[in-house]
Short mmCIF file of C-alpha atoms in Angstrom, two decimals:
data_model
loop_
_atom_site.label_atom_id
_atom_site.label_comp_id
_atom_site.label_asym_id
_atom_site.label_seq_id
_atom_site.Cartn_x
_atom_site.Cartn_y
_atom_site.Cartn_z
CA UNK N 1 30.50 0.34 46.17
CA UNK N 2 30.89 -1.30 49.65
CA UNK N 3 34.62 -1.64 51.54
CA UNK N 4 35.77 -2.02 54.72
CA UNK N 5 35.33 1.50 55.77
CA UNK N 6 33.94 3.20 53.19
CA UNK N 7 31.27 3.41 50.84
CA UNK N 8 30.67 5.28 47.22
CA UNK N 9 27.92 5.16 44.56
CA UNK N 10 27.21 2.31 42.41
CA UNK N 11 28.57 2.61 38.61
CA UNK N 12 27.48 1.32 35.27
CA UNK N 13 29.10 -1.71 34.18
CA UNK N 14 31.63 -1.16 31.10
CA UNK N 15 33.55 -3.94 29.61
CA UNK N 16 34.04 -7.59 29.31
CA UNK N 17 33.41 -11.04 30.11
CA UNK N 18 36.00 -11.53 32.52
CA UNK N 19 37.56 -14.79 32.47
CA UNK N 20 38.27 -15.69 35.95
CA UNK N 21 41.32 -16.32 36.07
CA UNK N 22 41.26 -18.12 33.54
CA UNK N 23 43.21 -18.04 29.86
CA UNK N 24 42.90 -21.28 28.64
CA UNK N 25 39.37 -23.07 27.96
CA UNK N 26 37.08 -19.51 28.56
CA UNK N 27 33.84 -21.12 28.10
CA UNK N 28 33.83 -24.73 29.54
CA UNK N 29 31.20 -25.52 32.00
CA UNK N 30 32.26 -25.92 35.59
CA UNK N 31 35.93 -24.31 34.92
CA UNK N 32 38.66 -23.70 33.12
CA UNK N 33 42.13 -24.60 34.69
CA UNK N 34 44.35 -21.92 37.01
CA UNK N 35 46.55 -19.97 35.11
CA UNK N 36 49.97 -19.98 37.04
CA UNK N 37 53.40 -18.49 36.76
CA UNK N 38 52.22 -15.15 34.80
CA UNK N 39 52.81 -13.01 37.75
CA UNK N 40 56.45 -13.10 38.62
CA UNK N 41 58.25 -13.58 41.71
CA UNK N 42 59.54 -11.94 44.27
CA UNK N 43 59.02 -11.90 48.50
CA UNK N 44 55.59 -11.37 49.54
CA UNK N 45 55.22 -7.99 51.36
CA UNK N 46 53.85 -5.87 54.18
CA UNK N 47 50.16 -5.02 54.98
CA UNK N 48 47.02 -4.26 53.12
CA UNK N 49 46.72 -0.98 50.78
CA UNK N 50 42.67 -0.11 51.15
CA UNK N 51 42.62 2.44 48.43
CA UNK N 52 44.75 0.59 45.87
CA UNK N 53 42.43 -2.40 46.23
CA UNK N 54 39.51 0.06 46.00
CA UNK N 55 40.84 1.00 43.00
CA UNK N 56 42.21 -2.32 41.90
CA UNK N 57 38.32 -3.35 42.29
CA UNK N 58 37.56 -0.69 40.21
CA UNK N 59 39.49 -1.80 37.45
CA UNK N 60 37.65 -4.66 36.67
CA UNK N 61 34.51 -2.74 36.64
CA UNK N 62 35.78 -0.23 34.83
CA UNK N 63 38.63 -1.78 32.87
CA UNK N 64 37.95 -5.03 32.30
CA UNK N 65 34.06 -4.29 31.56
CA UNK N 66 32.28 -6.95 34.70
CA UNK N 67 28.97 -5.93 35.55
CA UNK N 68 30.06 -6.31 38.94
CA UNK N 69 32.88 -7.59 41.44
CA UNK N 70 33.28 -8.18 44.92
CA UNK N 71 36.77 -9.13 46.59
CA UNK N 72 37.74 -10.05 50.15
CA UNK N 73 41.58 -9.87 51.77
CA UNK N 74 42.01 -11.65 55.06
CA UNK N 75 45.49 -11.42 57.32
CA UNK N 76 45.57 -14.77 59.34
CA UNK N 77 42.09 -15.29 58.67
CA UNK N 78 40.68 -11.45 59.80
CA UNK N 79 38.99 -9.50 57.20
CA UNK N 80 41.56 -6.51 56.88
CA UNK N 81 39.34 -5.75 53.70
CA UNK N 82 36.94 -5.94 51.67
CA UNK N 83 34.44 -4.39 48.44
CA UNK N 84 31.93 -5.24 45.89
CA UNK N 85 31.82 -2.90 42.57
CA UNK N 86 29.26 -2.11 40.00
CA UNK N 87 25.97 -2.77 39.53
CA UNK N 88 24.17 -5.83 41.31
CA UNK N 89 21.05 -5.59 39.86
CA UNK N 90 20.26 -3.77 36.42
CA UNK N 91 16.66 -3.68 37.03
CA UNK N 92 16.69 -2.16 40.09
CA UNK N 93 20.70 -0.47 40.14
CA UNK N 94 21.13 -2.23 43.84
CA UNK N 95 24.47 -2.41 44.47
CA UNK N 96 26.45 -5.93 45.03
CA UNK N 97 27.32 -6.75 48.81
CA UNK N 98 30.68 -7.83 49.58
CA UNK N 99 29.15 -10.51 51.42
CA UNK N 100 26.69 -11.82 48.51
CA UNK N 101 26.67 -15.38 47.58
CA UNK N 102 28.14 -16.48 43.58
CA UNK N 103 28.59 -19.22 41.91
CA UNK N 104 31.87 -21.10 42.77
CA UNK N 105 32.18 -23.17 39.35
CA UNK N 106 35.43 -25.24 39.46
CA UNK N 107 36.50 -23.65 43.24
CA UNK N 108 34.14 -26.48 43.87
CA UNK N 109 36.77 -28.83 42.99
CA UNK N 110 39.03 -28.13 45.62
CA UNK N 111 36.40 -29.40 48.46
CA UNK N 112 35.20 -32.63 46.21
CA UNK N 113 39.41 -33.27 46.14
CA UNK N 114 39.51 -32.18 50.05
CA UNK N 115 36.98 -35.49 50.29
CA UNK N 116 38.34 -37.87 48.41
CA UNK N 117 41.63 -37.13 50.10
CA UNK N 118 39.86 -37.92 53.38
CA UNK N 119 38.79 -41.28 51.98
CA UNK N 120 42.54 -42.40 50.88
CA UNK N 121 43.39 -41.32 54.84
CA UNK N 122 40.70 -43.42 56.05
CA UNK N 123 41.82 -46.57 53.81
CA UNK N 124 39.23 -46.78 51.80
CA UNK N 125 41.12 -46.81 48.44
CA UNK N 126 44.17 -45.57 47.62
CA UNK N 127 44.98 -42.63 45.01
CA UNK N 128 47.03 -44.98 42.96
CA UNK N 129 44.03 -47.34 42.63
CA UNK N 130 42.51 -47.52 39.25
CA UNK N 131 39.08 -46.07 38.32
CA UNK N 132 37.94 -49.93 37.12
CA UNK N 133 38.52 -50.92 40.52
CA UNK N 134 36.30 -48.44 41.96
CA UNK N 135 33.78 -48.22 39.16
CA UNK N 136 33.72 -51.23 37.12
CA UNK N 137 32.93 -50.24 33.32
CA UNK N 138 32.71 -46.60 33.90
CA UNK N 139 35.30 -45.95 31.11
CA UNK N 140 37.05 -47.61 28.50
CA UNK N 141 40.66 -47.92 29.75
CA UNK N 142 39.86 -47.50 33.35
CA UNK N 143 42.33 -50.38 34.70
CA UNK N 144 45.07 -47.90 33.41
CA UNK N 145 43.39 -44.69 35.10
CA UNK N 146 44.14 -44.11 38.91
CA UNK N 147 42.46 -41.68 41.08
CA UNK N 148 45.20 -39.40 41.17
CA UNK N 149 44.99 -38.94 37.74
CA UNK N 150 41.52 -37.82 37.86
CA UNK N 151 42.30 -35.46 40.76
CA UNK N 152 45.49 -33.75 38.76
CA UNK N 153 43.84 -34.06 34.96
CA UNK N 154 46.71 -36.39 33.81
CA UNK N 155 44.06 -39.60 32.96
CA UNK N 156 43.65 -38.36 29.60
CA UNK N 157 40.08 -38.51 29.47
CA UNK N 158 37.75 -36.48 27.09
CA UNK N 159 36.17 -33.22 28.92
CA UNK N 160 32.46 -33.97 28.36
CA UNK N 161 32.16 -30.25 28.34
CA UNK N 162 33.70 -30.15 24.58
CA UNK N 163 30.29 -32.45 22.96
CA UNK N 164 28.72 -30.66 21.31
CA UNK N 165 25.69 -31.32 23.15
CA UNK N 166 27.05 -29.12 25.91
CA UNK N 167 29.02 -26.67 23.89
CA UNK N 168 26.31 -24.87 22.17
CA UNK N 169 25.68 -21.57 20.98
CA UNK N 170 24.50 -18.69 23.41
CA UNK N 171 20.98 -18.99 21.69
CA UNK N 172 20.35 -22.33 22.26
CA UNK N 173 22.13 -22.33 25.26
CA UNK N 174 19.72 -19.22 26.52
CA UNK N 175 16.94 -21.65 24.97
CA UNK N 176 17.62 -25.36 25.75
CA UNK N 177 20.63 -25.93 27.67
CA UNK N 178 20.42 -23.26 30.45
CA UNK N 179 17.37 -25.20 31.59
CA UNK N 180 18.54 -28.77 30.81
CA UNK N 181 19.24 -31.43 33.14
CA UNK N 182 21.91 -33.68 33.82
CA UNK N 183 22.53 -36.92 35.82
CA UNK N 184 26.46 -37.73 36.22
CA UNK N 185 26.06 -41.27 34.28
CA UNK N 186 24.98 -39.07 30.89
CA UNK N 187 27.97 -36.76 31.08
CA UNK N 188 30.11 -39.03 31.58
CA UNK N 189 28.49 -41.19 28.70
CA UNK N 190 29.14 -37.98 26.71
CA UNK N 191 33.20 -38.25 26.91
CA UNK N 192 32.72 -41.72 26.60
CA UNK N 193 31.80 -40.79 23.19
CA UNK N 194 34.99 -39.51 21.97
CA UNK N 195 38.42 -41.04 22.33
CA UNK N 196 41.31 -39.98 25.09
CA UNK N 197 43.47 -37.24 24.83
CA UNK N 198 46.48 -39.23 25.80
CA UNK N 199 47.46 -42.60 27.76
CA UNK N 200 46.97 -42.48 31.46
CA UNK N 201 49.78 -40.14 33.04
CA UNK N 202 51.69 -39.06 29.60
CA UNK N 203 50.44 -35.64 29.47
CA UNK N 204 48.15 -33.09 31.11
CA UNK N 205 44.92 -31.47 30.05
CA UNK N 206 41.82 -30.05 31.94
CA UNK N 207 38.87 -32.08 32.08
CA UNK N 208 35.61 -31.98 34.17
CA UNK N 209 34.84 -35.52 33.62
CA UNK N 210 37.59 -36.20 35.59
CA UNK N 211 35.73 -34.72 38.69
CA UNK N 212 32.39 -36.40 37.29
CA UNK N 213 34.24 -39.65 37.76
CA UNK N 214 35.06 -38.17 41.58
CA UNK N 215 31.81 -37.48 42.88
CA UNK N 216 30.70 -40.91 41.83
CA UNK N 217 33.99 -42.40 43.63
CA UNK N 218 32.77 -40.76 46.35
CA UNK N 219 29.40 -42.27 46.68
CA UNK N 220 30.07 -46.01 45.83
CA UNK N 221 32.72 -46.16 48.85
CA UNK N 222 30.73 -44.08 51.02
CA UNK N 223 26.86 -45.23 49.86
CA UNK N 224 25.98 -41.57 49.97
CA UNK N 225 25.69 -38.73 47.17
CA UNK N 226 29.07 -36.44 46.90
CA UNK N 227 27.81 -33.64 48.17
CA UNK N 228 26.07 -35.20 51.45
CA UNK N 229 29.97 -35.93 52.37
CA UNK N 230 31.58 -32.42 51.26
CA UNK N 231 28.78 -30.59 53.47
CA UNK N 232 29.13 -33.28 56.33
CA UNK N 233 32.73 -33.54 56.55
CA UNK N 234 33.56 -29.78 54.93
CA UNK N 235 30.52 -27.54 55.03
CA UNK N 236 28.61 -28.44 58.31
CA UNK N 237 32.08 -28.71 60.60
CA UNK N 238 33.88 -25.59 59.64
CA UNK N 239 30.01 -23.64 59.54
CA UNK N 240 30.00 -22.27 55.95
CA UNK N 241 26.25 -21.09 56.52
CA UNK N 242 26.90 -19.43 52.64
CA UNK N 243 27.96 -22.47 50.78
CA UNK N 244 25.70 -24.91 49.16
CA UNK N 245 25.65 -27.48 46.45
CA UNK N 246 22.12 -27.51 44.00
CA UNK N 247 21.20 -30.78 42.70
CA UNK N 248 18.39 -29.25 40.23
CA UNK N 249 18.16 -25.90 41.94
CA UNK N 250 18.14 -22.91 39.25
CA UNK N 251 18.13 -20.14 41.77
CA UNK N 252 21.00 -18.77 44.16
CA UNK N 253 19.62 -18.04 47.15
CA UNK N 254 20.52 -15.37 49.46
CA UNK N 255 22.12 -11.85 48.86
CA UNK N 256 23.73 -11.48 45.54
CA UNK N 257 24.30 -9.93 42.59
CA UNK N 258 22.62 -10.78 39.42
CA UNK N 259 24.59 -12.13 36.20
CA UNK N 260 24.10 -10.66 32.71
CA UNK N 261 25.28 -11.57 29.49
CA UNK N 262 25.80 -8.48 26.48
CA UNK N 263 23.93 -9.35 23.50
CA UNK N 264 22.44 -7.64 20.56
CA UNK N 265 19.23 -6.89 21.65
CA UNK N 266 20.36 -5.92 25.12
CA UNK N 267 22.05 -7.93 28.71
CA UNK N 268 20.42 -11.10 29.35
CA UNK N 269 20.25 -11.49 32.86
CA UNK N 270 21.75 -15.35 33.46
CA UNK N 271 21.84 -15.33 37.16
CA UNK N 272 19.29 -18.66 37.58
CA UNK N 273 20.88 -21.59 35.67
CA UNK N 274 20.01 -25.89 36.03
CA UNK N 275 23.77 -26.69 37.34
CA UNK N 276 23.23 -30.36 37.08
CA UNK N 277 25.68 -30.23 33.89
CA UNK N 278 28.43 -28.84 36.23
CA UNK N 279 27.99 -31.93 38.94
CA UNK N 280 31.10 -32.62 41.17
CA UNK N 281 32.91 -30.19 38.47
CA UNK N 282 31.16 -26.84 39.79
CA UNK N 283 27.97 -26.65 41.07
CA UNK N 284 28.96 -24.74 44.24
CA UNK N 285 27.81 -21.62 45.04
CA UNK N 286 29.35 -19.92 48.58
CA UNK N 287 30.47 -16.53 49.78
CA UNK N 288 33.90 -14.61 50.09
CA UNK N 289 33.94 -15.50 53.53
CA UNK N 290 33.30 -18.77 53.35
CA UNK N 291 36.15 -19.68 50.58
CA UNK N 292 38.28 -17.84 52.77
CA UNK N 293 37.54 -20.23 56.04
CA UNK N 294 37.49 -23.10 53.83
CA UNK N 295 40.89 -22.49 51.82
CA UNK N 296 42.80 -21.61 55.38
CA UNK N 297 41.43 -24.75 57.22
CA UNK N 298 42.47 -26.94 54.19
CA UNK N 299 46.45 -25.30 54.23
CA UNK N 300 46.38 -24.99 57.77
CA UNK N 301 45.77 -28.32 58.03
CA UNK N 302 42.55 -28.91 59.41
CA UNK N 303 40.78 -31.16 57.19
CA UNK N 304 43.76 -33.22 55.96
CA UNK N 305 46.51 -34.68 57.65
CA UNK N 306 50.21 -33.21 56.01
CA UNK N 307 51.11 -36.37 54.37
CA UNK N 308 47.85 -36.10 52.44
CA UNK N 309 47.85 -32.33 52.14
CA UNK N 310 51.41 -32.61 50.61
CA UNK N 311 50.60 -34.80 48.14
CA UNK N 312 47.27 -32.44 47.00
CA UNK N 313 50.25 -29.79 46.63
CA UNK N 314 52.19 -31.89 44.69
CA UNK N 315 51.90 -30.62 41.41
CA UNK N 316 51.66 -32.66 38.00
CA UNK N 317 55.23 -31.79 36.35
CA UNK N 318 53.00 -32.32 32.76
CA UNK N 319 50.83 -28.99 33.97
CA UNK N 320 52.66 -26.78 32.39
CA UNK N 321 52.24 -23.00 33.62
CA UNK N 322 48.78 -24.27 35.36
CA UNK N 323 51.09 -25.89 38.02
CA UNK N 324 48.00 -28.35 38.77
CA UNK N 325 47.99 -30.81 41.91
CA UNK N 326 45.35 -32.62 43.28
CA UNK N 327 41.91 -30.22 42.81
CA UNK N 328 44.31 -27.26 43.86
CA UNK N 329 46.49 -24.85 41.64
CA UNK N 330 49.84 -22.83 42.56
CA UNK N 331 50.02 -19.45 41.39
CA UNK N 332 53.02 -16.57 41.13
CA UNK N 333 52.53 -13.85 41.98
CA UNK N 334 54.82 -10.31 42.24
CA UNK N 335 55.51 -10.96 45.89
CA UNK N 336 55.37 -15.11 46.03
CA UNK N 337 53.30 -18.45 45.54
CA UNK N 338 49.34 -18.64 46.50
CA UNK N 339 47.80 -21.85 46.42
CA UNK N 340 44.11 -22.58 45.91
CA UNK N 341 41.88 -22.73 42.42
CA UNK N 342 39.13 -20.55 40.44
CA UNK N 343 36.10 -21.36 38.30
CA UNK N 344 34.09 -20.22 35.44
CA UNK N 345 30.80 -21.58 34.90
CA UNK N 346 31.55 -20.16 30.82
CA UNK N 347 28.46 -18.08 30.69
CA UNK N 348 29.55 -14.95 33.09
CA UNK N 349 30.14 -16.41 36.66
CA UNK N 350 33.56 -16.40 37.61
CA UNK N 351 35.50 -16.74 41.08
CA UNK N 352 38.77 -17.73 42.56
CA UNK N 353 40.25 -17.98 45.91
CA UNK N 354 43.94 -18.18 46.51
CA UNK N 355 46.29 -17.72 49.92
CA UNK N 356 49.39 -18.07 51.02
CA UNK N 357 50.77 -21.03 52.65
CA UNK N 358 51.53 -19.84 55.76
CA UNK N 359 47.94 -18.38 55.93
CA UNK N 360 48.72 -14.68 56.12
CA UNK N 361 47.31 -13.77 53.30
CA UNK N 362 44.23 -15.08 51.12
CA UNK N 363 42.30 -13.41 48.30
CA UNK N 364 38.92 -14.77 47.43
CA UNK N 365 36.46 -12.77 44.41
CA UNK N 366 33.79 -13.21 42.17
CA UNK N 367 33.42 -11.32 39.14
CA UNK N 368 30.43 -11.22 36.76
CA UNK N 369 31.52 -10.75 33.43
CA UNK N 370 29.71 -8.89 31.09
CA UNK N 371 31.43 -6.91 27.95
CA UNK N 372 34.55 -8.62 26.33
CA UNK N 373 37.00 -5.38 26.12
CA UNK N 374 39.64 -7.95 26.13
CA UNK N 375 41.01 -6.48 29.45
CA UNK N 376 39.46 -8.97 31.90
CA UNK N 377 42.36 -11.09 32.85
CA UNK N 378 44.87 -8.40 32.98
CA UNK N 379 42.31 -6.85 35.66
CA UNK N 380 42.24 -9.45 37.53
CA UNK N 381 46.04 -9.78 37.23
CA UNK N 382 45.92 -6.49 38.97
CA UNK N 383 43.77 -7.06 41.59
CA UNK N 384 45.13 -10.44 43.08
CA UNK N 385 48.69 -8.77 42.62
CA UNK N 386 47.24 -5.88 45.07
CA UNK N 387 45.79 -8.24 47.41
CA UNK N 388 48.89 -10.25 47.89
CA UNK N 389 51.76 -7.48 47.74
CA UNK N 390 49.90 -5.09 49.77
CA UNK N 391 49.89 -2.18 46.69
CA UNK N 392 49.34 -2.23 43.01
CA UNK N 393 52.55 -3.11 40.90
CA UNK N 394 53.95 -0.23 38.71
CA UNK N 395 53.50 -1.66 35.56
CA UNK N 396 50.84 -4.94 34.77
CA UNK N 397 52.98 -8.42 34.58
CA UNK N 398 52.71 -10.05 30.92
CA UNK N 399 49.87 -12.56 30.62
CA UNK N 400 51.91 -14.62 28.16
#
């Protein structure tokens, strides 16, 4: 293991498949939406514990049965800590570097929403303009479909990630579907397969097409693909040297730490991946640091003006406990609120990055799942409840 200050041997990985953050939906491509309000309330508190977030870290190794973890705490955008756990490589038993590069799944949400918030400030459309206006005959029903709808997963629309040409079993998915690629106009004929959840705006449900639907806003206003406009206006100004977003690229390149999956006849390793089927949804991949710098620019109000960043933290009243505005989640926690969002690409990689509002403190992990010992999430509970109160709690908050 790796902190801030001090270093220990490397352990074998026990446990689970840890789900991010993530009750609902464990297994969807390109995320699964925040889980909120299972923490409690309550002020947030006083500095950083070290050894309870070594230990915290731990946990999920240990506990919740990741192959590995790495977690970073900032204090008004310092590192006051941080640690990677388990085993980074199984081949080799390298150990994972705090400051390895994962795969950011639905996190990458948050900067496609960031953009498309930009847009509305720079009149180019308006979030209560309809999809059919922006992109005529993408979907049935699109007059009745606004962009904010899209951004908050009220529209209704089918999650593409539910056809069964997606949601496969692991064998064929180790077989066919890790390798197969996607453009954004066959997923989102995919959902356009099956009928809506709901009208427009009368309920709430998670769905990547949704985000599908936003990277291709994105490039009919602005003529260029999504993700040349998240790394110009996003990536390439705040200098997040650790963040990229693949097109058709299996590999992640850089430090990090590989991901397995437990079967049968032994772990898989399931590190290199085609992400095309995650598009605008979750193909990121970036570093600790770099969600951190991202996340406190976005709530500090450097990449969106406050009317627009208060209407990204408005939150759709139909979301439930997942507390869902505009590609950006609220949790509560033991000591307050965090805002920000996590991902799980549904086959091991899992992250999240959350802070408070007033930027003094943020949280941002990635955990590799690995055995189910059904002890992932309350791990995780742990660990974010650490980062944000400054200790552990004396007894785990119910999940619900």
């Amino acid at each position: 293991m790796r902190t801030a200050g001090r270093r220990g041997g490397s352990r074998t990985a026990r446990g689970v498949r840890v789900i991010a953050l993530a009750l609902a939906g464990a297994g969807l491509v390109g995320v699964t939406a925040p889980t909120a309000g299972a923490l409690g309330t309550g002020p947030h508190r006083g500095g950083v514990d070290a050894r309870a977030l070594d230990e915290a870290l731990e946990g999920v190794i240990e506990t919740g049965g990741a192959s590995s973890s790495l977690a970073r705490v900032t204090e008004y955008g310092r590192t006051a800590w941080k640690g990677a756990e388990g085993v980074g490589d199984f081949s080799t038993g390298a150990e994972p570097s705090a400051n390895g590069r994962f795969r950011i799944a639905s996190v990458t949400k948050t900067f496609v929403a960031t953009v498309v918030l930009q847009l509305v400030g720079e009149g180019r459309f308006g979030l209560d303009d309809s999809v059919e206006s922006l992109l005529p005959g993408a979907v049935p029903g699109g007059a009745a479909i606004t962009v904010r709808q899209l951004l908050n997963h009220t529209s209704g629309l089918f999650d593409y990630t539910d056809d069964p040409a997606v949601q496969v079993d692991t064998e064929t998915w180790l077989r066919e579907g890790r390798w197969r690629s996607w453009t954004p106009r066959q997923l989102l004929a995919l959902a356009n397969g099956h009928p809506p959840h709901f009208p427009p705006g009368t309920g709430w449900r998670y769905a990547n097409t949704n985000y599908v639907l936003a990277g291709m806003i994105v490039e009919r206003v602005t003529g260029h693909d999504w993700r040349r406009e998240v790394e110009r206006r996003i990536i390439d100004r705040l200098g997040l040297t650790g963040t990229s977003l693949p097109v058709h690229a299996t590999a992640i390149r850089g430090p990090h730490a590989h991901t397995y999956l437990d079967l049968p006849g032994g772990p898989v390793d399931v590190t290199e991946m085609e992400p095309s089927e995650m598009d605008a949804a979750g193909v990121g991949i970036s570093t600790s640091a770099d969600l951190a710098a991202f996340l406190r620019a976005l709530l500090g109000g450097r990449l969106l003006p406050a009317p627009l960043l208060a209407e990204m933290l408005t939150v759709a009243p139909a979301s439930g406990a997942g507390q869902y505005g505009l590609g950006i989640g609220r949790l509560t926690t033991p000591c307050g609120e965090a805002w920000g969002n996590n991902g799980s690409t549904g086959h091991g990689h899992n992250s999240a990055v959350y802070a408070t509002l007033d930027g003094r403190r943020l949280v941002a992990l990635s955990t590799n799942g690995y055995r189910d010992t059904g002890q992932g999430w309350n791990t995780t509970q742990k660990l974010l409840a650490t980062a944000f109160c400054g200790r552990q709690p004396a007894t785990a908050a119910p999940t619900g």
